PDB file of C-alpha atoms in Angstrom:
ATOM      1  CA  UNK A1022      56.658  11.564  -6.108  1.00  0.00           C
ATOM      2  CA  UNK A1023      55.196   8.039  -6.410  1.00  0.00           C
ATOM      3  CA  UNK A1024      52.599   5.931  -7.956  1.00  0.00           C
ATOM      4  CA  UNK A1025      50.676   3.740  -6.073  1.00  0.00           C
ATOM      5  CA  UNK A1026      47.333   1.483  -6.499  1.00  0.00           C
ATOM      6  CA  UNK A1027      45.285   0.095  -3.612  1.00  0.00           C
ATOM      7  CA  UNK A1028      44.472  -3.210  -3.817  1.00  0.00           C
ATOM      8  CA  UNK A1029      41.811  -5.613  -1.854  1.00  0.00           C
ATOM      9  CA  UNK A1030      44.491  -5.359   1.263  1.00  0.00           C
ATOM     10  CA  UNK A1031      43.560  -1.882   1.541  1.00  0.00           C
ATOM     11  CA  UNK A1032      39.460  -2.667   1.135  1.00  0.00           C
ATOM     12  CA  UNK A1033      37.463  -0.162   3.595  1.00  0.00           C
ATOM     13  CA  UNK A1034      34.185  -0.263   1.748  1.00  0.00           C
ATOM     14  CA  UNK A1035      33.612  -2.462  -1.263  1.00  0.00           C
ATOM     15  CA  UNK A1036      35.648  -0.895  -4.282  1.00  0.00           C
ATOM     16  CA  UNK A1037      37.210   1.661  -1.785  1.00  0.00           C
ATOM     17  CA  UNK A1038      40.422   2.026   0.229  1.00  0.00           C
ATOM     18  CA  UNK A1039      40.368   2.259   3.840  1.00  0.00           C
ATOM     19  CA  UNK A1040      41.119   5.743   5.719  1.00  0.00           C
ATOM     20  CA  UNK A1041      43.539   4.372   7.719  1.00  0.00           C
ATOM     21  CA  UNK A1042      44.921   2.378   4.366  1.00  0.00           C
ATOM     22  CA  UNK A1043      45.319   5.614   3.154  1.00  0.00           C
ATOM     23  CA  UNK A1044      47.036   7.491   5.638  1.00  0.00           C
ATOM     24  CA  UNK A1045      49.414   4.832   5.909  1.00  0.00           C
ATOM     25  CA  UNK A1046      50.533   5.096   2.581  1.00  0.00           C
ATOM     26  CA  UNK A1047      51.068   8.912   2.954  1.00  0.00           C
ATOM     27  CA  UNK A1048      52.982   8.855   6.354  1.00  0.00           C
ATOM     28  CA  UNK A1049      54.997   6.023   4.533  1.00  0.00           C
ATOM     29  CA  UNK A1050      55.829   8.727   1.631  1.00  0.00           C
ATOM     30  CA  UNK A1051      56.459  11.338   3.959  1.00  0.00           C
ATOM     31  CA  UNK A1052      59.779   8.629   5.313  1.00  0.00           C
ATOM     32  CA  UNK A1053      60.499   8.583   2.047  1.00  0.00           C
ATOM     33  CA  UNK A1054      60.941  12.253   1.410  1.00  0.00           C
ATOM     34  CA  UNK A1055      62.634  12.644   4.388  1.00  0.00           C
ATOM     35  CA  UNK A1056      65.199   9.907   3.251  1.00  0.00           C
ATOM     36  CA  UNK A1057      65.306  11.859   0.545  1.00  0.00           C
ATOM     37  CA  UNK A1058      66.311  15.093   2.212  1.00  0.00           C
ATOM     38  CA  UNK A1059      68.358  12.943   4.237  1.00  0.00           C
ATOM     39  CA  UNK A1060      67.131  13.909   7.893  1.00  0.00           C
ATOM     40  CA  UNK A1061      65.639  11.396  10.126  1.00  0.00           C
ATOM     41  CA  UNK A1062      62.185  12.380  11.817  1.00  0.00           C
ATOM     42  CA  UNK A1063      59.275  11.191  13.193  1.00  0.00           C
ATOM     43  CA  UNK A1064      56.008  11.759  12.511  1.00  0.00           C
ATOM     44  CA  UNK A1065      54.304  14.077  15.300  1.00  0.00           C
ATOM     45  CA  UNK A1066      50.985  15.225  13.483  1.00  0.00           C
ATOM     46  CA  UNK A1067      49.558  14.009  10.582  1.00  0.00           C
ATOM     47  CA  UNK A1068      46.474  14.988   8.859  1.00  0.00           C
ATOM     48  CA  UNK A1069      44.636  13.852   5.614  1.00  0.00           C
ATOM     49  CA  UNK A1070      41.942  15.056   4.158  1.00  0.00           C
ATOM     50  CA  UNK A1071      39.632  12.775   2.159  1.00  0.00           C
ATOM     51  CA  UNK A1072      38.202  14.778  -0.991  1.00  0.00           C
ATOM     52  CA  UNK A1073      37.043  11.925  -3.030  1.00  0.00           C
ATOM     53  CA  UNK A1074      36.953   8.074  -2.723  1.00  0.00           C
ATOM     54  CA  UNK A1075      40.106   6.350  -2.898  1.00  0.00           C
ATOM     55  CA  UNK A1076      38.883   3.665  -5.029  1.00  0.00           C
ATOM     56  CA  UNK A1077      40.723   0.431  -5.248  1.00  0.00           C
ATOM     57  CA  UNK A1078      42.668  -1.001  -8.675  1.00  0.00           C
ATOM     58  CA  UNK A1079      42.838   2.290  -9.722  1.00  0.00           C
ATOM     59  CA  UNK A1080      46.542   3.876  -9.945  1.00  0.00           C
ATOM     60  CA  UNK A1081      47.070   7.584  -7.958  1.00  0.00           C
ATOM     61  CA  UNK A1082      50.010   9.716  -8.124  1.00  0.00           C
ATOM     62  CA  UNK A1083      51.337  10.995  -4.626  1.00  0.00           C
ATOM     63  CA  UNK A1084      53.419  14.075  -4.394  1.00  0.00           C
ATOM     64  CA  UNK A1085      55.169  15.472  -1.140  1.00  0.00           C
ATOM     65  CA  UNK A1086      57.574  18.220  -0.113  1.00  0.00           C
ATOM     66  CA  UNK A1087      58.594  20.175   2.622  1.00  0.00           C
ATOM     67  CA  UNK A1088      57.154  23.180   3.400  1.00  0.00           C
ATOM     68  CA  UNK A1089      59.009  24.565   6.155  1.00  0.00           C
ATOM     69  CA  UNK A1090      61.483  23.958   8.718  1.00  0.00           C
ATOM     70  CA  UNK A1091      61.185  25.491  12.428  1.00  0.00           C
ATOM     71  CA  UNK A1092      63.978  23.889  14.265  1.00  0.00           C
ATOM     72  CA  UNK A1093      63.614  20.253  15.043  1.00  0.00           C
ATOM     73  CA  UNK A1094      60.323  20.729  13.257  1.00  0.00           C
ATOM     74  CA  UNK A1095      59.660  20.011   9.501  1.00  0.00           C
ATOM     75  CA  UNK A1096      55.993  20.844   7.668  1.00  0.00           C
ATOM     76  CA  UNK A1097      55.517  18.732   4.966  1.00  0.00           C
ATOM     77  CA  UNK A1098      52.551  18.663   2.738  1.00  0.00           C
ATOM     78  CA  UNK A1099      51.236  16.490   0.055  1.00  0.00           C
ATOM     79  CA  UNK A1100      48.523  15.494  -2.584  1.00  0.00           C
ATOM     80  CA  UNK A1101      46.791  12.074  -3.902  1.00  0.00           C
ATOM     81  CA  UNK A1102      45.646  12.532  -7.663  1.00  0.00           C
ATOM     82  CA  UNK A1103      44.180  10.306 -10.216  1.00  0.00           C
ATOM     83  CA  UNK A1104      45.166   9.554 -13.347  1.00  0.00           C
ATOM     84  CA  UNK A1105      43.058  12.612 -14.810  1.00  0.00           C
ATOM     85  CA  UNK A1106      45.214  14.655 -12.484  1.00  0.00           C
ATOM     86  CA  UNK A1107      41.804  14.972 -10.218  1.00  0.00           C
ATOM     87  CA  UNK A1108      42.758  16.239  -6.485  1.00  0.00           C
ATOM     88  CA  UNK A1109      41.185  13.439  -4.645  1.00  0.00           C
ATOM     89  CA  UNK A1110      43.434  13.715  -1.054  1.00  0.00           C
ATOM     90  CA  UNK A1111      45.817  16.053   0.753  1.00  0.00           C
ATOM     91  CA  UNK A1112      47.701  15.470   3.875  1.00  0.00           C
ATOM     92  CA  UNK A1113      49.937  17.700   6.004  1.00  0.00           C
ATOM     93  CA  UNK A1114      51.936  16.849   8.742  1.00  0.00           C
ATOM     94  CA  UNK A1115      54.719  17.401  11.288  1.00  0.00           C
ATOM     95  CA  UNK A1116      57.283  15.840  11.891  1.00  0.00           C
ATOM     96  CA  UNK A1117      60.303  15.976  14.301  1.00  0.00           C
ATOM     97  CA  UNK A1118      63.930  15.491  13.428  1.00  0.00           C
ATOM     98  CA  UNK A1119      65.898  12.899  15.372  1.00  0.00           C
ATOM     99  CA  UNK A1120      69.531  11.283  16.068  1.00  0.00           C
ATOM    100  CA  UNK A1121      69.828   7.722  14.258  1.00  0.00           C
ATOM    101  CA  UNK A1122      69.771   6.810  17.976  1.00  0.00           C
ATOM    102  CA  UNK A1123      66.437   7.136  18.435  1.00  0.00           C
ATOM    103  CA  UNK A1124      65.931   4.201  15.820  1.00  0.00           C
ATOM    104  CA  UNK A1125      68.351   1.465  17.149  1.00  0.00           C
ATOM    105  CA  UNK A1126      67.614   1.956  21.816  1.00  0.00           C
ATOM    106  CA  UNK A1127      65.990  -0.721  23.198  1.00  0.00           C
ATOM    107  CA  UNK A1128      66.996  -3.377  20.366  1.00  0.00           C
ATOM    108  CA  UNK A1129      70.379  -4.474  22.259  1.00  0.00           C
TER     109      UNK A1129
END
């Protein structure tokens, strides 16, 4: 679980957060669970879906958890709410568990 607020970095539409602002801030939640849970991944699939405006200055609460596990493959799931605990996003995704090697070729 976090809070966050969008700000006039994340502007789309005047007073409202960008899609892509938006998505961002979920897949970045998502690495955060999975530190969490303690498994590295990457995302594969990731879908959110926009139920209200995302409005900007205004603080949301984001939950996420794990759904399932198939393998390499972990379904995680989560919500966007404002502060009246109004359902204004959900997201869920795929992602696919890696070796810590997979973060550190190619930077030698």
């Amino acid at each position: 679980m976090a809070d966050h607020t969008f700000d006039n970095r994340h502007v789309g539409a005047p007073g409202i957060a960008h899609g892509g602002a938006v998505a961002t801030v979920i897949d970045d939640l998502y690495g955060f669970l999975l530190y969490l849970v303690g498994t590295p991944a990457v995302t594969r699939q990731l879908t959110v879906d926009y139920r209200a405006p995302v409005l900007t200055g205004v603080p949301y609460r984001m939950e996420a958890r794990v759904r399932n596990q198939e393998g390499r493959k972990l379904f995680l799931a989560a919500s966007l709410t404002d502060r009246d605990g109004s359902l204004v996003g959900t997201s869920t995704a795929v992602f696919l568990t890696v070796g810590v090697d997979h973060f550190t070729r190619g930077t030698q």
